[in-house]
Amino acid sequence: MSFNTFGHLFRVTTWGESHGPALGATVDGCPPGVTIDSDALQHWLDRRKPGQNKFTTQRQEPDAVKILSGTFEGVSTGTPIQLMIENTDQRSKDYGEIARAFRPGHADITYHQKYGLRDYRGGGRSSARETAARVAAGGVARAVLAQLVPGLKITGYMVQIGPHKIDRARFDATQIDQNPFWCPDASAAADWAVYLDDLRKAHNSVGAVIEVTASGVPAGLGAPIYAKLDSDLAAAMMSINAVKAVEIGEGMEAATLTGVENADEIRMGPNGPEFLSNHAGGILGGISTGQDVVVRFAVKPTSSILTPRQTITTAGEEVDLITKGRHDPCVGIRAVPVGEAMMACVILDHLLLDRGQTGGLRGQIG
Amino acid sequence: MSFNTFGHLFRVTTWGESHGPALGATVDGCPPGVTIDSDALQHWLDRRKPGQNKFTTQRQEPDAVKILSGTFEGVSTGTPIQLMIENTDQRSKDYGEIARAFRPGHADITYHQKYGLRDYRGGGRSSARETAARVAAGGVARAVLAQLVPGLKITGYMVQIGPHKIDRARFDATQIDQNPFWCPDASAAADWAVYLDDLRKAHNSVGAVIEVTASGVPAGLGAPIYAKLDSDLAAAMMSINAVKAVEIGEGMEAATLTGVENADEIRMGPNGPEFLSNHAGGILGGISTGQDVVVRFAVKPTSSILTPRQTITTAGEEVDLITKGRHDPCVGIRAVPVGEAMMACVILDHLLLDRGQTGGLRGQIG
Amino acid sequence: MSFNTFGHLFRVTTWGESHGPALGATVDGCPPGVTIDSDALQHWLDRRKPGQNKFTTQRQEPDAVKILSGTFEGVSTGTPIQLMIENTDQRSKDYGEIARAFRPGHADITYHQKYGLRDYRGGGRSSARETAARVAAGGVARAVLAQLVPGLKITGYMVQIGPHKIDRARFDATQIDQNPFWCPDASAAADWAVYLDDLRKAHNSVGAVIEVTASGVPAGLGAPIYAKLDSDLAAAMMSINAVKAVEIGEGMEAATLTGVENADEIRMGPNGPEFLSNHAGGILGGISTGQDVVVRFAVKPTSSILTPRQTITTAGEEVDLITKGRHDPCVGIRAVPVGEAMMACVILDHLLLDRGQTGGLRGQIG
Amino acid sequence: MSFNTFGHLFRVTTWGESHGPALGATVDGCPPGVTIDSDALQHWLDRRKPGQNKFTTQRQEPDAVKILSGTFEGVSTGTPIQLMIENTDQRSKDYGEIARAFRPGHADITYHQKYGLRDYRGGGRSSARETAARVAAGGVARAVLAQLVPGLKITGYMVQIGPHKIDRARFDATQIDQNPFWCPDASAAADWAVYLDDLRKAHNSVGAVIEVTASGVPAGLGAPIYAKLDSDLAAAMMSINAVKAVEIGEGMEAATLTGVENADEIRMGPNGPEFLSNHAGGILGGISTGQDVVVRFAVKPTSSILTPRQTITTAGEEVDLITKGRHDPCVGIRAVPVGEAMMACVILDHLLLDRGQTGGLRGQIG
């Protein structure tokens, strides 16, 4: 990871600002010979697209992705794939006030301090709009994974909004696409709709917890010590706007467990080792075990709210700021497809890295 | 981060196994002209050193660090600094059984699967012993920081062991060095001693939560989007053995907050902006705000325990395994100086990266 | 350098194929606060633009560059700068035969072998058209350098075509822009015109040697051992299409010199050290001396010629191939602005890298 | 390549100074399961070892290499391999005068200017002694290549010293090890011995040209555009001390050829494509063709000579300097095994990089 690029061999560089002419991702290191279907990319972008219901920003963006390079007759050639999304609904006039005042809890002030100037239109580069480019790149990663590891499946969903968690006993993966929260618990989703609508009307916002699971990940991915699979996932998820914590498997709860409880005991199954539990979240020593890789991350509440908050201006004046504009009351919702995209990119990257170093060699058991 | 190297400009490569002749760190990109005092490095290593009390492994290692290159007459020259720590107390005979059986919850099985072979002596490269090299490198980083940012201070401490948390009202930084847990709450430390001793005698182990705070960090450090300060810290901490979660500021709790609550409001102080709270943990948009940078991470319980657990052997046999040897009942304790070292390295790295890109330019306020 | 990216801190990723919809460069790590004038970028692109005289390809491309991101009100913000050049004059029908036969001396066969497929339209990614993106990125580097090192000047010119060299005694920098060869020797340029026209009519092509000089480079740039200034320049120039050799200072001739001859003796001038000669080409131990940095590179003849050459097809058939289309009789000519661009990017990159590591500290003399 | 590390997946970091306690190489990314024989490493080091005849420095160093990590029972484990060579014959007193005066043509002055201080003992980090670490790392690369690409063979030799070139008609590979110059032309070697001995007695030194050939390199290695095989080789060779030029295939002579002459025509052989010539030096478009990879580099004369040269001191005084000490009259001689080592490292690196990206997929012909 360096500046605006992540990945070791599957390298994604995102570019673009919220209200510039376009944004996108330069995807380098993609294996050749993979069908990269712009319709398939669009499918993933549509999941993240703003304006789909009252719980996401009302900005209307088609988020239409164009492939400018790297494919020939619809197949990847091994050269860089440029994915461009043009911005169409930039109402810069909405952002007049934040040109001079810093939104509390927002990157406005740190961009100003670091760079000496900032593109304040819609948050510029710090806008969650940047994540559209990640989702496009994730679509490429998914296409490659579908060819290289057919059984691999990545699923993101929301498990908590504010203090309200799902009931794991009601977990139903088929529900995820059936509600605006990507919530696997239909009952919780109904409650959340009421809860969030109230918050929104009260000119407030709230945080959330997202979980992303990858099943069918081969054992052996991850490059210890400083490119461990969990370390790279942590960096990837923490790089998403507003994320403040990342957990693998038991996460913070691992602190409360004893060694007797935490041991994922192993038995010999018909196809190799089988674990009796998955406290590890599919990763031991930074390397995948073959179990589900389970990552969670916490998203803080949107900082752009209609309730006045104390802040200062670039001139050093103290003001109370109300942030108008079209903002998500829970930015965590649209983080779900972004988390999936990052998972796809990181897993593919490690698949390539591993076959580079080990050539796919695997230690036999039994 | 790639394989065994982390950092953009201050680049640390660690090497070595638990029971090999030596281990160490190759530190590249260190600024020239800094006094690198081997006694000072030793000071930090002594904090992490095993065998200091009954709550850490009884392995006796002096952890004496030698500087093999990169300094001239005690001053850094800008060339690579090689730090070597020789292993002296390798009782490889203790590890007979784990040569063939995989410890549940340990990297034994994944190293075997990935690489086809593994150095099983003391866990080889996956041993927490690797972190001695990080602490040595962190000592170099601290020496540079002391020269470049005199007021900067990095402090790590344990805030939770098993289910037992400190009482923040009793937080006293002077207590941290006064108990075997680096615990800032003297009362909690006393309770923990009893708790952990019981666990140890019961042939069990337990997890912990470590917090590391850096005060005096200048505003403006962090390179969005994919080398954000928090993203790099997350990767750094997650790369430490047994870590399963990383939090910045409010961490997972950020999910429960509303936007009104989470806003760190800003007022104008005599020396520039002042924040009325620090939910952000000193980082907004991946860039430091000038407030304390606050990171927490959860360490899972040691997987090497004397209680039998079900597992398999390399031959695929199902066995019950008791792990003998000299293991920490709470590996989180010795993770405290490691977390500090990683914090020091990451902050220095970003200081260098920032002055590379921006040349120290800073946006004025007021 | 990795895949399609070069640079340590000033990182340029080029993308795009000869006959795709567009190509460009993603420039990351650009310092903030620099006026990036699209007209200025265009100025450099116009120098490389095809179709300007009978000695370059007759393809008509405006090579109009668009800045899609990374600037705000005309000033760089520190975020990625996306530079896009749309292709307009793709006559893919011209390339029918090379869809199946490999041009001898061209990358056709190696791309096919490596990637299993290739975009044969105009050479796809291996086309010299890719260098337009480098020139655009070089324009950004020049803008930054103009602000950071006002006296720095980069000049490229051709010193040899086929066996015909310039006469150094007639070197006149003002002539460089006055002939189609960027030749500093007006007399040679006149001869070359006749020579190359004859070759062109004979359905042949020829190689050339380009020299690029940077004056006003501060002493101290270059990061030994593996990011030496000359090492990075060698990689940069060798990455240009058709380049087969790179020389610094005396270059290959250094082999013939004795130590007595080669020593660039040093005297003390009013502003510091002064060298009595510059055999070193401005670089000692991989670090700039403050003298002119002098790089030369040899460009092989265009492999696409109208004279039949023996080759094979993808089906393994042996054929004689005549390459129609619009090709440069001496591709070296248009390599001049490309060499300048690479010089600008590498020097800026090292300027940033150096101020990252050393903070601009410099050893005093006298 | 960054600071003291080169390689994408097979990453070598060298460390250490000429007169420090030790120097070495940290080799990361080595594939697991390869026998790494310290005797075999020593074999390569012995070729570079000083003091073997009157044409190399009389410093006596055993250059005994120790493997400190990364192997288990003699086999690579996939973890970092630390190779250490202890310095034993450091006569620092010989270097008294160069502590204050800068040798003309040497890195003394640039290290001083860049870093503000320098380890002047024997040139510190800028000493050719650093190349011992490269040769050790190259030995690891050779061991891996021997296992992965059994037929691959790398051979270095000297083709020119001062103005005296070998006669290619007398090229006899079996002669290379039979004379102190690694010269494949026995007659030339005899002449060179007289020539160099005279120079040495005259307190002078001279340059040389080294050629390194790799046969049996599979087609398809190299990662365009900015990690081309030739681009990486150019950087690798230019990073060797005193190298001023790098050529691939025809090198500078490519400038004099016409397209008709330069075309390496292709016929269909029993095992695939066969080229009728190798002007390209085995690389087209940055990717290996399967022909011999041929690289040449020019080494300038040793700058440390016994003939007085004008220079200045750190205090700015003008002095005449005679460099005493034990220096090679032609440093090019000992660059031969170093060039071989760099070739081995770069080819292995690209083999791993290629199998990472393409998985070994290859386009069929015929």
mmCIF file of N, CA and C in Angstrom, chain C residues 166-222:
data_model
loop_
_atom_site.group_PDB
_atom_site.id
_atom_site.type_symbol
_atom_site.label_atom_id
_atom_site.label_comp_id
_atom_site.label_asym_id
_atom_site.label_seq_id
_atom_site.Cartn_x
_atom_site.Cartn_y
_atom_site.Cartn_z
ATOM 1 N N ILE C 166 26.931 13.591 -34.532
ATOM 2 C CA ILE C 166 27.126 15.043 -34.596
ATOM 3 C C ILE C 166 28.603 15.356 -34.365
ATOM 4 N N ASP C 167 28.965 16.540 -34.771
ATOM 5 C CA ASP C 167 30.301 17.066 -34.450
ATOM 6 C C ASP C 167 30.141 17.923 -33.187
ATOM 7 N N ARG C 168 30.722 17.473 -32.083
ATOM 8 C CA ARG C 168 30.520 18.177 -30.797
ATOM 9 C C ARG C 168 31.022 19.623 -30.878
ATOM 10 N N ALA C 169 31.954 19.862 -31.787
ATOM 11 C CA ALA C 169 32.466 21.232 -31.923
ATOM 12 C C ALA C 169 31.400 22.172 -32.490
ATOM 13 N N ARG C 170 30.421 21.604 -33.159
ATOM 14 C CA ARG C 170 29.349 22.436 -33.737
ATOM 15 C C ARG C 170 28.097 22.454 -32.855
ATOM 16 N N PHE C 171 28.199 21.909 -31.648
ATOM 17 C CA PHE C 171 27.029 21.824 -30.758
ATOM 18 C C PHE C 171 26.453 23.214 -30.501
ATOM 19 N N ASP C 172 25.195 23.390 -30.824
ATOM 20 C CA ASP C 172 24.520 24.672 -30.615
ATOM 21 C C ASP C 172 23.103 24.383 -30.119
ATOM 22 N N ALA C 173 22.892 24.623 -28.845
ATOM 23 C CA ALA C 173 21.610 24.252 -28.243
ATOM 24 C C ALA C 173 20.432 24.956 -28.906
ATOM 25 N N THR C 174 20.671 26.108 -29.462
ATOM 26 C CA THR C 174 19.546 26.833 -30.081
ATOM 27 C C THR C 174 19.070 26.146 -31.358
ATOM 28 N N GLN C 175 19.878 25.255 -31.890
ATOM 29 C CA GLN C 175 19.484 24.544 -33.113
ATOM 30 C C GLN C 175 18.503 23.403 -32.849
ATOM 31 N N ILE C 176 18.454 22.962 -31.613
ATOM 32 C CA ILE C 176 17.729 21.709 -31.316
ATOM 33 C C ILE C 176 16.280 21.737 -31.806
ATOM 34 N N ASP C 177 15.622 22.856 -31.614
ATOM 35 C CA ASP C 177 14.214 22.946 -32.014
ATOM 36 C C ASP C 177 14.034 23.332 -33.482
ATOM 37 N N GLN C 178 15.137 23.505 -34.189
ATOM 38 C CA GLN C 178 15.051 24.056 -35.543
ATOM 39 C C GLN C 178 15.070 22.999 -36.640
ATOM 40 N N ASN C 179 15.115 21.749 -36.284
ATOM 41 C CA ASN C 179 15.134 20.703 -37.310
ATOM 42 C C ASN C 179 14.339 19.504 -36.817
ATOM 43 N N PRO C 180 13.943 18.632 -37.710
ATOM 44 C CA PRO C 180 13.047 17.532 -37.287
ATOM 45 C C PRO C 180 13.731 16.464 -36.443
ATOM 46 N N PHE C 181 15.027 16.594 -36.226
ATOM 47 C CA PHE C 181 15.769 15.551 -35.499
ATOM 48 C C PHE C 181 16.131 15.957 -34.079
ATOM 49 N N TRP C 182 15.727 17.139 -33.624
ATOM 50 C CA TRP C 182 16.202 17.660 -32.338
ATOM 51 C C TRP C 182 17.726 17.570 -32.319
ATOM 52 N N CYS C 183 18.336 17.982 -33.419
ATOM 53 C CA CYS C 183 19.785 17.841 -33.554
ATOM 54 C C CYS C 183 20.471 19.173 -33.268
ATOM 55 N N PRO C 184 21.467 19.186 -32.371
ATOM 56 C CA PRO C 184 22.138 20.441 -32.003
ATOM 57 C C PRO C 184 23.200 20.864 -33.017
ATOM 58 N N ASP C 185 23.376 20.075 -34.043
ATOM 59 C CA ASP C 185 24.410 20.368 -35.055
ATOM 60 C C ASP C 185 23.672 20.573 -36.379
ATOM 61 N N ALA C 186 23.533 21.833 -36.785
ATOM 62 C CA ALA C 186 22.703 22.152 -37.952
ATOM 63 C C ALA C 186 23.215 21.468 -39.209
ATOM 64 N N SER C 187 24.500 21.376 -39.307
ATOM 65 C CA SER C 187 25.081 20.761 -40.492
ATOM 66 C C SER C 187 24.756 19.270 -40.547
ATOM 67 N N ALA C 188 24.904 18.630 -39.417
ATOM 68 C CA ALA C 188 24.563 17.209 -39.371
ATOM 69 C C ALA C 188 23.093 17.003 -39.704
ATOM 70 N N ALA C 189 22.252 17.863 -39.162
ATOM 71 C CA ALA C 189 20.815 17.709 -39.379
ATOM 72 C C ALA C 189 20.481 17.723 -40.863
ATOM 73 N N ALA C 190 21.152 18.595 -41.604
ATOM 74 C CA ALA C 190 20.898 18.672 -43.047
ATOM 75 C C ALA C 190 21.301 17.370 -43.735
ATOM 76 N N ASP C 191 22.431 16.836 -43.326
ATOM 77 C CA ASP C 191 22.874 15.560 -43.906
ATOM 78 C C ASP C 191 21.927 14.427 -43.543
ATOM 79 N N TRP C 192 21.507 14.440 -42.261
ATOM 80 C CA TRP C 192 20.629 13.379 -41.803
ATOM 81 C C TRP C 192 19.317 13.334 -42.583
ATOM 82 N N ALA C 193 18.825 14.511 -42.960
ATOM 83 C CA ALA C 193 17.551 14.579 -43.682
ATOM 84 C C ALA C 193 17.650 13.801 -44.994
ATOM 85 N N VAL C 194 18.770 14.007 -45.685
ATOM 86 C CA VAL C 194 18.969 13.287 -46.943
ATOM 87 C C VAL C 194 19.102 11.788 -46.682
ATOM 88 N N TYR C 195 19.929 11.475 -45.699
ATOM 89 C CA TYR C 195 20.191 10.068 -45.357
ATOM 90 C C TYR C 195 18.908 9.333 -44.995
ATOM 91 N N LEU C 196 18.105 9.949 -44.134
ATOM 92 C CA LEU C 196 16.913 9.248 -43.655
ATOM 93 C C LEU C 196 15.842 9.164 -44.739
ATOM 94 N N ASP C 197 15.785 10.189 -45.572
ATOM 95 C CA ASP C 197 14.799 10.152 -46.644
ATOM 96 C C ASP C 197 15.111 9.008 -47.603
ATOM 97 N N ASP C 198 16.369 8.826 -47.865
ATOM 98 C CA ASP C 198 16.770 7.708 -48.740
ATOM 99 C C ASP C 198 16.392 6.362 -48.109
ATOM 100 N N LEU C 199 16.686 6.232 -46.855
ATOM 101 C CA LEU C 199 16.356 4.979 -46.159
ATOM 102 C C LEU C 199 14.850 4.707 -46.186
ATOM 103 N N ARG C 200 14.104 5.758 -45.917
ATOM 104 C CA ARG C 200 12.652 5.638 -45.889
ATOM 105 C C ARG C 200 12.124 5.172 -47.244
ATOM 106 N N LYS C 201 12.653 5.794 -48.311
ATOM 107 C CA LYS C 201 12.208 5.409 -49.646
ATOM 108 C C LYS C 201 12.645 3.987 -49.990
ATOM 109 N N ALA C 202 13.741 3.559 -49.352
ATOM 110 C CA ALA C 202 14.222 2.195 -49.576
ATOM 111 C C ALA C 202 13.489 1.190 -48.683
ATOM 112 N N HIS C 203 12.403 1.646 -48.054
ATOM 113 C CA HIS C 203 11.587 0.767 -47.192
ATOM 114 C C HIS C 203 12.398 0.214 -46.034
ATOM 115 N N ASN C 204 13.243 1.062 -45.526
ATOM 116 C CA ASN C 204 14.087 0.633 -44.426
ATOM 117 C C ASN C 204 13.930 1.616 -43.253
ATOM 118 N N SER C 205 14.594 1.347 -42.173
ATOM 119 C CA SER C 205 14.557 2.220 -40.983
ATOM 120 C C SER C 205 15.948 2.178 -40.369
ATOM 121 N N VAL C 206 16.155 2.976 -39.307
ATOM 122 C CA VAL C 206 17.490 3.007 -38.722
ATOM 123 C C VAL C 206 17.428 3.422 -37.262
ATOM 124 N N GLY C 207 18.495 3.109 -36.548
ATOM 125 C CA GLY C 207 18.582 3.433 -35.122
ATOM 126 C C GLY C 207 19.151 4.819 -34.857
ATOM 127 N N ALA C 208 19.287 5.153 -33.595
ATOM 128 C CA ALA C 208 19.766 6.489 -33.231
ATOM 129 C C ALA C 208 20.270 6.491 -31.792
ATOM 130 N N VAL C 209 21.014 7.542 -31.474
ATOM 131 C CA VAL C 209 21.426 7.753 -30.082
ATOM 132 C C VAL C 209 20.905 9.104 -29.611
ATOM 133 N N ILE C 210 20.274 9.090 -28.449
ATOM 134 C CA ILE C 210 19.707 10.293 -27.848
ATOM 135 C C ILE C 210 20.527 10.640 -26.612
ATOM 136 N N GLU C 211 20.747 11.911 -26.395
ATOM 137 C CA GLU C 211 21.397 12.352 -25.160
ATOM 138 C C GLU C 211 20.441 13.283 -24.427
ATOM 139 N N VAL C 212 20.360 13.120 -23.136
ATOM 140 C CA VAL C 212 19.529 14.015 -22.322
ATOM 141 C C VAL C 212 20.415 14.564 -21.203
ATOM 142 N N THR C 213 20.417 15.879 -21.078
ATOM 143 C CA THR C 213 21.244 16.553 -20.084
ATOM 144 C C THR C 213 20.351 17.324 -19.118
ATOM 145 N N ALA C 214 20.663 17.186 -17.840
ATOM 146 C CA ALA C 214 19.959 17.993 -16.838
ATOM 147 C C ALA C 214 20.992 18.865 -16.139
ATOM 148 N N SER C 215 20.821 20.166 -16.248
ATOM 149 C CA SER C 215 21.727 21.073 -15.549
ATOM 150 C C SER C 215 20.989 21.707 -14.376
ATOM 151 N N GLY C 216 21.739 22.090 -13.382
ATOM 152 C CA GLY C 216 21.116 22.698 -12.207
ATOM 153 C C GLY C 216 20.561 21.680 -11.223
ATOM 154 N N VAL C 217 20.967 20.424 -11.373
ATOM 155 C CA VAL C 217 20.517 19.386 -10.426
ATOM 156 C C VAL C 217 21.305 19.550 -9.129
ATOM 157 N N PRO C 218 20.630 19.664 -7.999
ATOM 158 C CA PRO C 218 21.364 19.813 -6.736
ATOM 159 C C PRO C 218 22.215 18.581 -6.440
ATOM 160 N N ALA C 219 23.335 18.781 -5.776
ATOM 161 C CA ALA C 219 24.120 17.648 -5.292
ATOM 162 C C ALA C 219 23.324 16.903 -4.229
ATOM 163 N N GLY C 220 23.492 15.586 -4.191
ATOM 164 C CA GLY C 220 22.897 14.812 -3.107
ATOM 165 C C GLY C 220 21.693 13.971 -3.463
ATOM 166 N N LEU C 221 21.287 13.984 -4.740
ATOM 167 C CA LEU C 221 20.122 13.168 -5.114
ATOM 168 C C LEU C 221 20.557 11.768 -5.533
ATOM 169 N N GLY C 222 19.793 10.766 -5.120
ATOM 170 C CA GLY C 222 20.135 9.375 -5.404
ATOM 171 C C GLY C 222 20.167 8.599 -4.106
#
